[in-house]
CSV table of C-alpha atoms and ligand atoms in Angstrom, one decimal:
chain,number,residue,atom,x,y,z
A,1,MET,CA,16.5,20.7,-0.9
A,2,PRO,CA,20.2,20.6,0.0
A,3,ALA,CA,21.1,18.0,-2.6
A,4,ARG,CA,24.6,16.7,-2.1
A,5,PRO,CA,25.8,16.4,-5.8
A,6,SER,CA,27.2,12.9,-6.4
A,7,PRO,CA,29.2,11.7,-9.3
A,8,HIS,CA,26.6,8.9,-9.6
A,9,ASP,CA,23.6,11.1,-10.1
A,10,GLY,CA,23.5,11.7,-13.8
A,11,ASP,CA,20.2,12.1,-15.7
A,12,ASP,CA,19.6,8.4,-15.9
A,13,ALA,CA,20.5,7.7,-12.3
A,14,PRO,CA,17.8,6.0,-10.3
A,15,LEU,CA,15.4,8.4,-8.6
A,16,ILE,CA,15.4,6.3,-5.4
A,17,ARG,CA,18.4,4.4,-4.2
A,18,ILE,CA,18.2,2.3,-1.1
A,19,GLU,CA,21.7,1.0,-0.2
A,20,GLY,CA,22.5,-1.6,2.4
A,21,VAL,CA,19.6,-0.6,4.5
A,22,SER,CA,18.6,-2.3,7.8
A,23,LYS,CA,16.0,-1.2,10.2
A,24,THR,CA,15.6,-2.5,13.8
A,25,TYR,CA,12.9,-1.1,16.0
A,26,PRO,CA,14.0,-0.7,19.5
A,27,ALA,CA,12.7,-3.0,22.2
A,28,ARG,CA,9.4,-2.0,23.7
A,29,ALA,CA,8.2,-2.9,27.2
A,30,GLY,CA,8.9,-6.6,27.7
A,31,ALA,CA,9.5,-7.2,24.0
A,32,ALA,CA,12.7,-7.8,22.1
A,33,PRO,CA,13.9,-5.4,19.4
A,34,VAL,CA,12.3,-6.1,16.0
A,35,ALA,CA,14.6,-6.5,13.0
A,36,ALA,CA,12.1,-5.3,10.4
A,37,LEU,CA,14.5,-5.0,7.4
A,38,SER,CA,18.0,-6.2,6.8
A,39,GLY,CA,20.4,-5.7,3.9
A,40,ILE,CA,18.0,-4.0,1.5
A,41,ASP,CA,19.4,-2.8,-1.8
A,42,LEU,CA,16.9,-1.3,-4.2
A,43,ALA,CA,17.1,1.2,-7.0
A,44,VAL,CA,13.9,2.7,-8.6
A,45,PRO,CA,14.4,4.4,-12.0
A,46,LYS,CA,12.6,7.6,-12.7
A,47,GLY,CA,9.1,7.1,-14.1
A,48,GLU,CA,8.9,3.4,-13.0
A,49,ILE,CA,5.9,2.0,-11.2
A,50,LEU,CA,7.5,-0.4,-8.7
A,51,GLY,CA,5.3,-2.8,-6.8
A,52,VAL,CA,6.5,-4.1,-3.5
A,53,ILE,CA,4.7,-7.2,-2.4
A,54,GLY,CA,4.9,-9.4,0.7
A,55,ARG,CA,2.8,-10.9,3.4
A,56,SER,CA,1.7,-9.0,6.5
A,57,GLY,CA,4.7,-8.1,8.7
A,58,ALA,CA,7.3,-8.6,5.9
A,59,GLY,CA,8.6,-5.0,6.3
A,60,LYS,CA,6.8,-3.3,3.4
A,61,SER,CA,5.5,-0.3,5.3
A,62,THR,CA,8.8,0.2,7.0
A,63,LEU,CA,10.5,0.2,3.6
A,64,ILE,CA,8.2,2.8,2.2
A,65,ARG,CA,8.4,5.0,5.3
A,66,LEU,CA,12.2,5.1,4.9
A,67,ILE,CA,11.8,6.7,1.5
A,68,ASN,CA,10.1,9.8,2.9
A,69,GLY,CA,12.1,9.9,6.1
A,70,LEU,CA,9.2,8.9,8.4
A,71,GLU,CA,11.6,6.2,9.6
A,72,ARG,CA,15.4,6.3,9.7
A,73,PRO,CA,17.5,3.3,8.8
A,74,SER,CA,19.6,1.6,11.5
A,75,ALA,CA,22.2,1.1,8.8
A,76,GLY,CA,22.7,2.0,5.2
A,77,ARG,CA,21.4,5.0,3.2
A,78,VAL,CA,18.3,6.2,1.3
A,79,VAL,CA,18.8,8.7,-1.5
A,80,VAL,CA,15.9,10.3,-3.3
A,81,GLY,CA,16.5,12.6,-6.2
A,82,GLY,CA,20.1,13.2,-5.0
A,83,ALA,CA,19.2,14.0,-1.4
A,84,GLU,CA,20.4,11.6,1.2
A,85,VAL,CA,17.1,11.4,3.1
A,86,SER,CA,18.6,9.1,5.8
A,87,ALA,CA,21.1,11.8,6.8
A,88,LEU,CA,18.8,14.9,6.7
A,89,ALA,CA,17.8,16.9,9.8
A,90,GLU,CA,14.0,17.0,10.5
A,91,ARG,CA,13.9,20.6,9.2
A,92,ASP,CA,15.3,19.6,5.8
A,93,LEU,CA,13.1,16.5,5.6
A,94,ARG,CA,10.1,18.8,5.1
A,95,ALA,CA,11.5,19.8,1.7
A,96,VAL,CA,11.9,16.1,0.8
A,97,ARG,CA,8.3,15.3,1.8
A,98,ALA,CA,7.1,18.0,-0.7
A,99,ARG,CA,8.8,15.9,-3.4
A,100,VAL,CA,7.4,12.6,-2.1
A,101,GLY,CA,3.7,12.3,-1.9
A,102,MET,CA,2.0,9.4,0.0
A,103,ILE,CA,-1.4,7.7,0.0
A,104,PHE,CA,-2.7,5.3,2.6
A,105,GLN,CA,-5.1,2.4,3.0
A,106,HIS,CA,-7.4,4.3,5.3
A,107,PHE,CA,-7.0,7.6,3.3
A,108,ASN,CA,-6.1,9.6,6.4
A,109,LEU,CA,-8.3,12.6,5.5
A,110,LEU,CA,-9.3,15.2,8.1
A,111,SER,CA,-13.0,14.7,8.8
A,112,SER,CA,-13.5,18.3,9.7
A,113,ARG,CA,-12.3,19.6,6.3
A,114,THR,CA,-14.0,19.4,2.9
A,115,ALA,CA,-12.4,17.5,0.0
A,116,ALA,CA,-11.0,20.8,-1.3
A,117,ASP,CA,-9.7,21.8,2.1
A,118,ASN,CA,-8.0,18.4,2.5
A,119,VAL,CA,-6.2,18.9,-0.8
A,120,ALA,CA,-5.3,22.4,0.2
A,121,LEU,CA,-3.6,21.4,3.4
A,122,PRO,CA,-0.1,20.7,2.1
A,123,LEU,CA,-0.2,23.9,0.1
A,124,GLU,CA,-1.1,25.9,3.2
A,125,ILE,CA,1.7,24.3,5.1
A,126,ALA,CA,4.1,25.1,2.2
A,127,GLY,CA,2.9,28.8,2.5
A,128,TRP,CA,1.0,29.2,-0.8
A,129,LYS,CA,-1.2,32.2,-1.3
A,130,ARG,CA,-5.0,31.8,-1.1
A,131,ASP,CA,-5.7,32.5,-4.8
A,132,ALA,CA,-2.9,30.1,-6.0
A,133,ILE,CA,-4.3,27.4,-3.6
A,134,ARG,CA,-7.8,27.8,-5.0
A,135,THR,CA,-6.7,27.4,-8.6
A,136,ARG,CA,-4.3,24.5,-7.8
A,137,VAL,CA,-6.9,22.6,-5.8
A,138,ALA,CA,-9.5,23.0,-8.6
A,139,ASP,CA,-7.0,21.6,-11.0
A,140,LEU,CA,-6.1,18.7,-8.7
A,141,LEU,CA,-9.7,17.8,-8.1
A,142,ALA,CA,-10.4,17.8,-11.8
A,143,LEU,CA,-7.3,15.6,-12.4
A,144,VAL,CA,-8.8,12.9,-10.1
A,145,GLY,CA,-12.3,13.3,-11.4
A,146,LEU,CA,-13.8,15.0,-8.3
A,147,GLU,CA,-14.6,18.5,-9.6
A,148,ASP,CA,-18.2,18.1,-8.4
A,149,GLN,CA,-17.3,17.0,-4.9
A,150,ALA,CA,-15.1,19.9,-3.7
A,151,ARG,CA,-17.4,21.0,-0.9
A,152,ARG,CA,-18.2,17.6,0.4
A,153,TYR,CA,-16.9,16.2,3.7
A,154,PRO,CA,-15.1,12.8,3.9
A,155,ALA,CA,-18.1,11.2,5.6
A,156,GLU,CA,-20.2,12.1,2.5
A,157,LEU,CA,-17.8,10.4,0.1
A,158,SER,CA,-17.4,6.8,-1.0
A,159,GLY,CA,-14.1,4.9,-0.4
A,160,GLY,CA,-13.0,5.4,-3.9
A,161,GLN,CA,-13.8,9.1,-3.8
A,162,LYS,CA,-11.9,9.4,-0.5
A,163,GLN,CA,-8.9,7.8,-2.1
A,164,ARG,CA,-9.1,10.2,-5.0
A,165,VAL,CA,-9.0,13.1,-2.5
A,166,GLY,CA,-5.9,11.4,-0.9
A,167,ILE,CA,-4.3,11.2,-4.4
A,168,ALA,CA,-5.0,14.8,-5.1
A,169,ARG,CA,-3.6,15.8,-1.8
A,170,ALA,CA,-0.5,13.7,-2.3
A,171,LEU,CA,0.1,15.4,-5.7
A,172,ALA,CA,-0.6,19.0,-4.4
A,173,THR,CA,3.1,20.0,-4.0
A,174,GLY,CA,4.0,18.5,-7.4
A,175,PRO,CA,6.1,15.6,-6.1
A,176,ASP,CA,8.4,13.4,-8.2
A,177,VAL,CA,7.5,10.3,-6.2
A,178,LEU,CA,4.2,8.9,-5.0
A,179,LEU,CA,4.3,6.2,-2.3
A,180,SER,CA,1.2,4.1,-1.9
A,181,ASP,CA,0.8,1.9,1.2
A,182,GLU,CA,-2.0,-0.6,0.5
A,183,ALA,CA,-4.0,2.3,-1.1
A,184,THR,CA,-6.6,-0.1,-2.6
A,185,SER,CA,-6.8,-2.7,0.2
A,186,ALA,CA,-9.9,-1.2,1.7
A,187,LEU,CA,-11.7,-0.9,-1.6
A,188,ASP,CA,-13.9,-3.3,-3.6
A,189,PRO,CA,-12.5,-4.9,-6.8
A,190,GLU,CA,-14.2,-2.5,-9.2
A,191,THR,CA,-13.1,0.6,-7.2
A,192,THR,CA,-9.6,-0.9,-7.0
A,193,ARG,CA,-9.4,-1.1,-10.7
A,194,ALA,CA,-10.5,2.5,-11.2
A,195,ILE,CA,-8.0,3.8,-8.6
A,196,LEU,CA,-5.1,1.7,-10.2
A,197,ALA,CA,-6.1,3.1,-13.6
A,198,LEU,CA,-5.9,6.6,-12.2
A,199,LEU,CA,-2.4,5.9,-10.8
A,200,LYS,CA,-1.3,4.5,-14.1
A,201,ARG,CA,-2.6,7.6,-15.9
A,202,ILE,CA,-0.8,9.9,-13.4
A,203,ASN,CA,2.4,8.0,-13.9
A,204,ARG,CA,2.1,8.3,-17.7
A,205,ASP,CA,0.9,11.9,-17.9
A,206,LEU,CA,3.0,13.4,-15.1
A,207,GLY,CA,6.0,11.1,-15.3
A,208,LEU,CA,5.6,10.4,-11.7
A,209,THR,CA,7.7,7.5,-10.1
A,210,ILE,CA,5.4,5.3,-8.0
A,211,VAL,CA,6.4,2.8,-5.3
A,212,LEU,CA,3.3,0.8,-4.5
A,213,ILE,CA,3.0,-1.6,-1.6
A,214,THR,CA,0.4,-4.4,-1.7
A,215,HIS,CA,-0.2,-8.0,-0.5
A,216,GLU,CA,-2.1,-8.7,-3.7
A,217,MET,CA,-0.4,-9.9,-6.9
A,218,SER,CA,-3.5,-8.7,-8.9
A,219,VAL,CA,-2.6,-5.2,-8.0
A,220,ILE,CA,1.0,-5.6,-9.2
A,221,ARG,CA,-0.2,-7.1,-12.4
A,222,ALA,CA,-2.7,-4.3,-13.1
A,223,VAL,CA,-0.4,-1.4,-12.6
A,224,ALA,CA,3.3,-2.1,-12.0
A,225,ASP,CA,6.3,-2.3,-14.4
A,226,ALA,CA,8.6,-4.0,-12.0
A,227,VAL,CA,8.1,-5.9,-8.7
A,228,ALA,CA,10.2,-6.5,-5.6
A,229,VAL,CA,9.1,-9.4,-3.4
A,230,ILE,CA,9.9,-8.9,0.3
A,231,GLU,CA,9.9,-11.7,2.9
A,232,GLY,CA,11.1,-11.6,6.5
A,233,GLY,CA,12.6,-8.1,6.0
A,234,ALA,CA,14.7,-9.0,2.9
A,235,ILE,CA,14.1,-8.7,-0.8
A,236,VAL,CA,13.9,-12.2,-2.1
A,237,GLU,CA,13.1,-11.5,-5.8
A,238,ARG,CA,13.1,-8.5,-8.1
A,239,GLY,CA,12.5,-8.1,-11.8
A,240,SER,CA,10.0,-6.9,-14.4
A,241,VAL,CA,6.4,-7.9,-13.8
A,242,PHE,CA,6.6,-10.3,-16.8
A,243,GLU,CA,9.8,-12.0,-15.6
A,244,VAL,CA,8.6,-12.4,-12.0
A,245,PHE,CA,5.1,-13.6,-12.9
A,246,THR,CA,6.2,-16.0,-15.6
A,247,ARG,CA,9.4,-17.3,-13.9
A,248,PRO,CA,8.9,-16.9,-10.2
A,249,ARG,CA,11.9,-18.2,-8.3
A,250,ALA,CA,11.2,-17.7,-4.6
A,251,GLU,CA,8.8,-20.0,-2.8
A,252,ILE,CA,6.9,-17.0,-1.4
A,253,THR,CA,6.5,-15.5,-4.9
A,254,ARG,CA,5.0,-18.8,-6.2
A,255,SER,CA,2.6,-18.9,-3.3
A,256,LEU,CA,1.6,-15.3,-3.7
A,257,LEU,CA,1.0,-16.0,-7.4
A,258,ALA,CA,-1.2,-19.1,-6.8
A,259,GLY,CA,-4.4,-18.5,-8.6
A,260,GLU,CA,-3.1,-15.5,-10.4
A,261,THR,CA,-1.5,-17.1,-13.5
A,262,GLY,CA,-2.4,-20.7,-13.5
A,263,HIS,CA,0.4,-21.5,-11.2
A,264,GLY,CA,-2.1,-23.0,-8.8
A,265,LEU,CA,-4.3,-26.0,-9.3
A,266,PRO,CA,-7.8,-26.3,-7.9
A,267,PRO,CA,-7.4,-28.0,-4.5
A,268,GLY,CA,-9.5,-31.0,-5.4
A,269,LEU,CA,-7.2,-31.8,-8.3
A,270,ALA,CA,-4.0,-31.0,-6.4
A,271,ALA,CA,-5.0,-33.6,-3.8
A,272,ARG,CA,-5.1,-36.3,-6.5
A,273,ILE,CA,-1.6,-35.5,-7.8
A,274,GLY,CA,1.2,-37.5,-6.3
A,275,PRO,CA,4.9,-38.1,-7.1
A,276,GLU,CA,4.5,-41.9,-8.0
A,277,PRO,CA,3.6,-43.1,-11.4
A,278,LEU,CA,0.9,-45.5,-10.1
A,279,PRO,CA,-0.8,-47.8,-12.6
A,280,GLY,CA,-3.3,-45.9,-14.7
A,281,ALA,CA,-2.1,-42.5,-13.4
A,282,ALA,CA,-1.7,-39.8,-16.0
A,283,PRO,CA,1.5,-37.7,-16.0
A,284,VAL,CA,0.7,-34.1,-15.2
A,285,LEU,CA,2.8,-31.3,-16.8
A,286,ARG,CA,2.8,-27.6,-16.3
A,287,LEU,CA,3.2,-25.9,-19.7
A,288,VAL,CA,4.5,-22.3,-19.9
A,289,PHE,CA,3.9,-20.2,-23.0
A,290,ARG,CA,5.9,-17.0,-22.8
A,291,GLY,CA,6.1,-14.0,-25.1
A,292,ALA,CA,5.2,-13.4,-28.7
A,293,GLY,CA,6.4,-16.9,-29.9
A,294,ALA,CA,4.0,-18.7,-27.6
A,295,ASP,CA,2.0,-21.1,-29.8
A,296,THR,CA,-1.0,-22.4,-28.0
A,297,ALA,CA,-2.0,-24.6,-31.0
A,298,VAL,CA,0.8,-26.9,-29.9
A,299,ILE,CA,-1.5,-29.1,-27.9
A,300,ALA,CA,-3.5,-30.0,-31.0
A,301,ARG,CA,-0.2,-30.6,-32.8
A,302,LEU,CA,1.1,-32.8,-30.0
A,303,ALA,CA,-2.0,-35.1,-30.4
A,304,ARG,CA,-1.8,-35.1,-34.2
A,305,GLU,CA,2.0,-35.7,-34.5
A,306,THR,CA,2.7,-38.0,-31.5
A,307,GLY,CA,-0.7,-39.5,-30.6
A,308,ILE,CA,-0.4,-38.1,-27.0
A,309,GLU,CA,-3.5,-36.3,-25.8
A,310,ALA,CA,-3.2,-33.5,-23.3
A,311,ALA,CA,-6.3,-32.7,-21.2
A,312,ILE,CA,-6.3,-29.2,-19.8
A,313,LEU,CA,-6.8,-29.3,-16.0
A,314,ALA,CA,-6.3,-25.6,-15.1
A,315,GLY,CA,-4.7,-22.4,-16.3
A,316,SER,CA,-5.2,-19.7,-18.8
A,317,VAL,CA,-3.6,-17.8,-21.7
A,318,ASP,CA,-3.5,-14.1,-21.0
A,319,GLU,CA,-1.3,-11.0,-21.2
A,320,ILE,CA,1.1,-9.9,-18.4
A,321,GLY,CA,3.1,-6.8,-18.5
A,322,GLY,CA,1.9,-6.3,-22.1
A,323,GLN,CA,3.2,-9.7,-23.3
A,324,PRO,CA,1.4,-12.9,-24.0
A,325,PHE,CA,1.7,-15.5,-21.3
A,326,GLY,CA,0.0,-18.8,-20.6
A,327,ALA,CA,0.4,-21.4,-17.9
A,328,LEU,CA,-1.5,-24.6,-18.3
A,329,ALA,CA,-1.6,-27.7,-16.2
A,330,VAL,CA,-2.4,-30.7,-18.5
A,331,ALA,CA,-2.9,-34.4,-17.9
A,332,LEU,CA,-1.4,-36.6,-20.6
A,333,SER,CA,-2.9,-39.8,-21.9
A,334,ALA,CA,-1.3,-42.8,-20.0
A,335,GLY,CA,1.3,-45.0,-21.7
A,336,PRO,CA,5.0,-45.8,-21.8
A,337,ASP,CA,7.5,-42.9,-22.0
A,338,VAL,CA,4.6,-40.5,-22.5
A,339,ALA,CA,5.9,-37.7,-20.3
A,340,ALA,CA,9.4,-37.8,-21.8
A,341,ARG,CA,8.1,-37.9,-25.4
A,342,ALA,CA,5.6,-35.1,-24.8
A,343,ARG,CA,8.2,-32.9,-23.1
A,344,ALA,CA,10.7,-33.4,-25.9
A,345,PHE,CA,8.0,-32.4,-28.4
A,346,LEU,CA,6.8,-29.4,-26.5
A,347,VAL,CA,10.3,-28.1,-25.7
A,348,GLY,CA,11.0,-28.4,-29.4
A,349,HIS,CA,8.1,-26.1,-30.0
A,350,GLY,CA,9.2,-23.4,-27.6
A,351,VAL,CA,7.0,-24.4,-24.7
A,352,GLU,CA,8.6,-24.8,-21.2
A,353,THR,CA,7.5,-27.8,-19.3
A,354,GLU,CA,7.7,-28.9,-15.7
A,355,SER,CA,6.5,-32.2,-14.2
A,356,LEU,CA,3.8,-31.8,-11.5
A,357,GLY,CA,3.5,-35.5,-10.8
A,358,TYR,CA,0.9,-38.1,-11.6
A,359,LEU,CA,-2.9,-37.8,-11.5
A,360,ALA,CA,-4.5,-40.7,-9.8
A,361,PRO,CA,-7.6,-42.0,-11.7
A,362,ASN,CA,-10.8,-40.5,-10.3
A,363,ARG,CA,-12.7,-43.3,-8.6
A,364,GLU,CA,-16.0,-41.9,-9.7
A,365,GLU,CA,-14.9,-41.8,-13.3
A,366,ALA,CA,-13.4,-45.2,-13.1
A,367,ARG,CA,-16.6,-46.7,-11.8
A,368,VAL,CA,-18.7,-45.0,-14.5
A,369,ALA,CA,-16.3,-46.1,-17.2
B,401,LIG,P1,4.2,-4.8,6.6
B,401,LIG,O1,3.9,-3.4,6.2
B,401,LIG,O2,4.9,-5.7,5.5
B,401,LIG,O3,3.0,-5.5,7.2
B,401,LIG,P2,5.8,-3.5,8.6
B,401,LIG,O4,6.9,-2.8,8.0
B,401,LIG,O5,4.6,-2.8,9.1
B,401,LIG,O6,5.4,-4.8,7.7
B,401,LIG,O7,6.4,-4.3,9.9
B,401,LIG,C1,7.5,-5.1,9.8
B,401,LIG,C2,7.9,-5.6,11.3
B,401,LIG,O8,8.2,-4.5,12.1
B,401,LIG,C3,6.7,-6.3,11.9
B,401,LIG,O9,7.2,-7.3,12.7
B,401,LIG,C4,6.1,-5.2,12.8
B,401,LIG,O10,5.5,-5.7,13.9
B,401,LIG,C5,7.4,-4.4,13.2
B,401,LIG,N1,7.1,-3.0,13.4
B,401,LIG,C6,6.6,-2.1,12.5
B,401,LIG,N2,6.5,-0.9,13.0
B,401,LIG,C7,7.0,-0.9,14.3
B,401,LIG,C8,7.3,0.0,15.3
B,401,LIG,N3,7.0,1.3,15.1
B,401,LIG,N4,7.8,-0.4,16.5
B,401,LIG,C9,8.1,-1.7,16.6
B,401,LIG,N5,8.0,-2.7,15.7
B,401,LIG,C10,7.4,-2.3,14.5
B,402,LIG,MG1,2.1,-2.4,6.1
């Protein structure tokens, strides 16, 4: 591809650079123009799995389609492997698309072609010889675990198998980048896990850079190294999966994370938590244990050393991005200065705390007691 050498494109330069990009779709009959993206800056290092998450209509698909030149930005530039995709003529974009594979939510397979012939398609377009295609397709089908399904038609395959064909097809021309637009959104949880594991293996074994779009934090958590959160056409948060999951800053990130990392409380409990310290109400804290130093025995120690008991209401201790992380919501025993004393103790033991309010006594429990 006609790469325009740039002084910024050394070996460790990001493989994908999106600089000051905006995209406005022109007005359609009776409707105003749509500003789908505005002021996007995003760099993706080679070999990274970047998850892009946001609600429906946030601009995710538009962003990914700019990377392989399916859309052109209204402003700014998109550079992939040194080639300025946003400035290329249609003829030169074909070469870019051979370096950038893509997989889709609904697989987009040709129903009239077998699995093998679907995978062969990009090679036929690229002008490969028959024998070379046959060998390459066999290798690709083996890579995705479908060596036994070569002669089957899409209608004879499960959703997970169809997506494996889609992945093999996307990898056919040996791309550096794989773009995934909600590739697991039509699959059940178990199949989703298997497909994400396959993507992770491909990333590791082939050194492929992956940009993966999803509306589910669980997908990001399972597979991504880094995450960009997109809302209303802008990137509102960007960082490592561990950083963003354990210190979400944007409101949208917190809401997408609810239920994923103990950030959320069961609705019944949440309804009983208010801002006022009413008589008999228990202070509720969110405790965050981050990284290797996280000491979850601290709750027992709190009781022993200060006499303050902390009942766990919700949360979990788990691993995110390969590092230990826990977020617990706890209700403290009532009493003067309890919250302040508990927080001082916990902070002194490396646990972050945040006040969630006060838990009104449960009428049922009060009556029984
Ligand atoms: P997401 O993938 O996050 O759901 P999209 O990138 O598909 O978001 O869409 C972002 C916004 O752009 C939405 O308001 C959508 O309706 C609009 N949009 C997307 N594609 C087009 C198009 N081809 N023409 C006009 N508007 C579009
Ligand atoms: Mg979309």
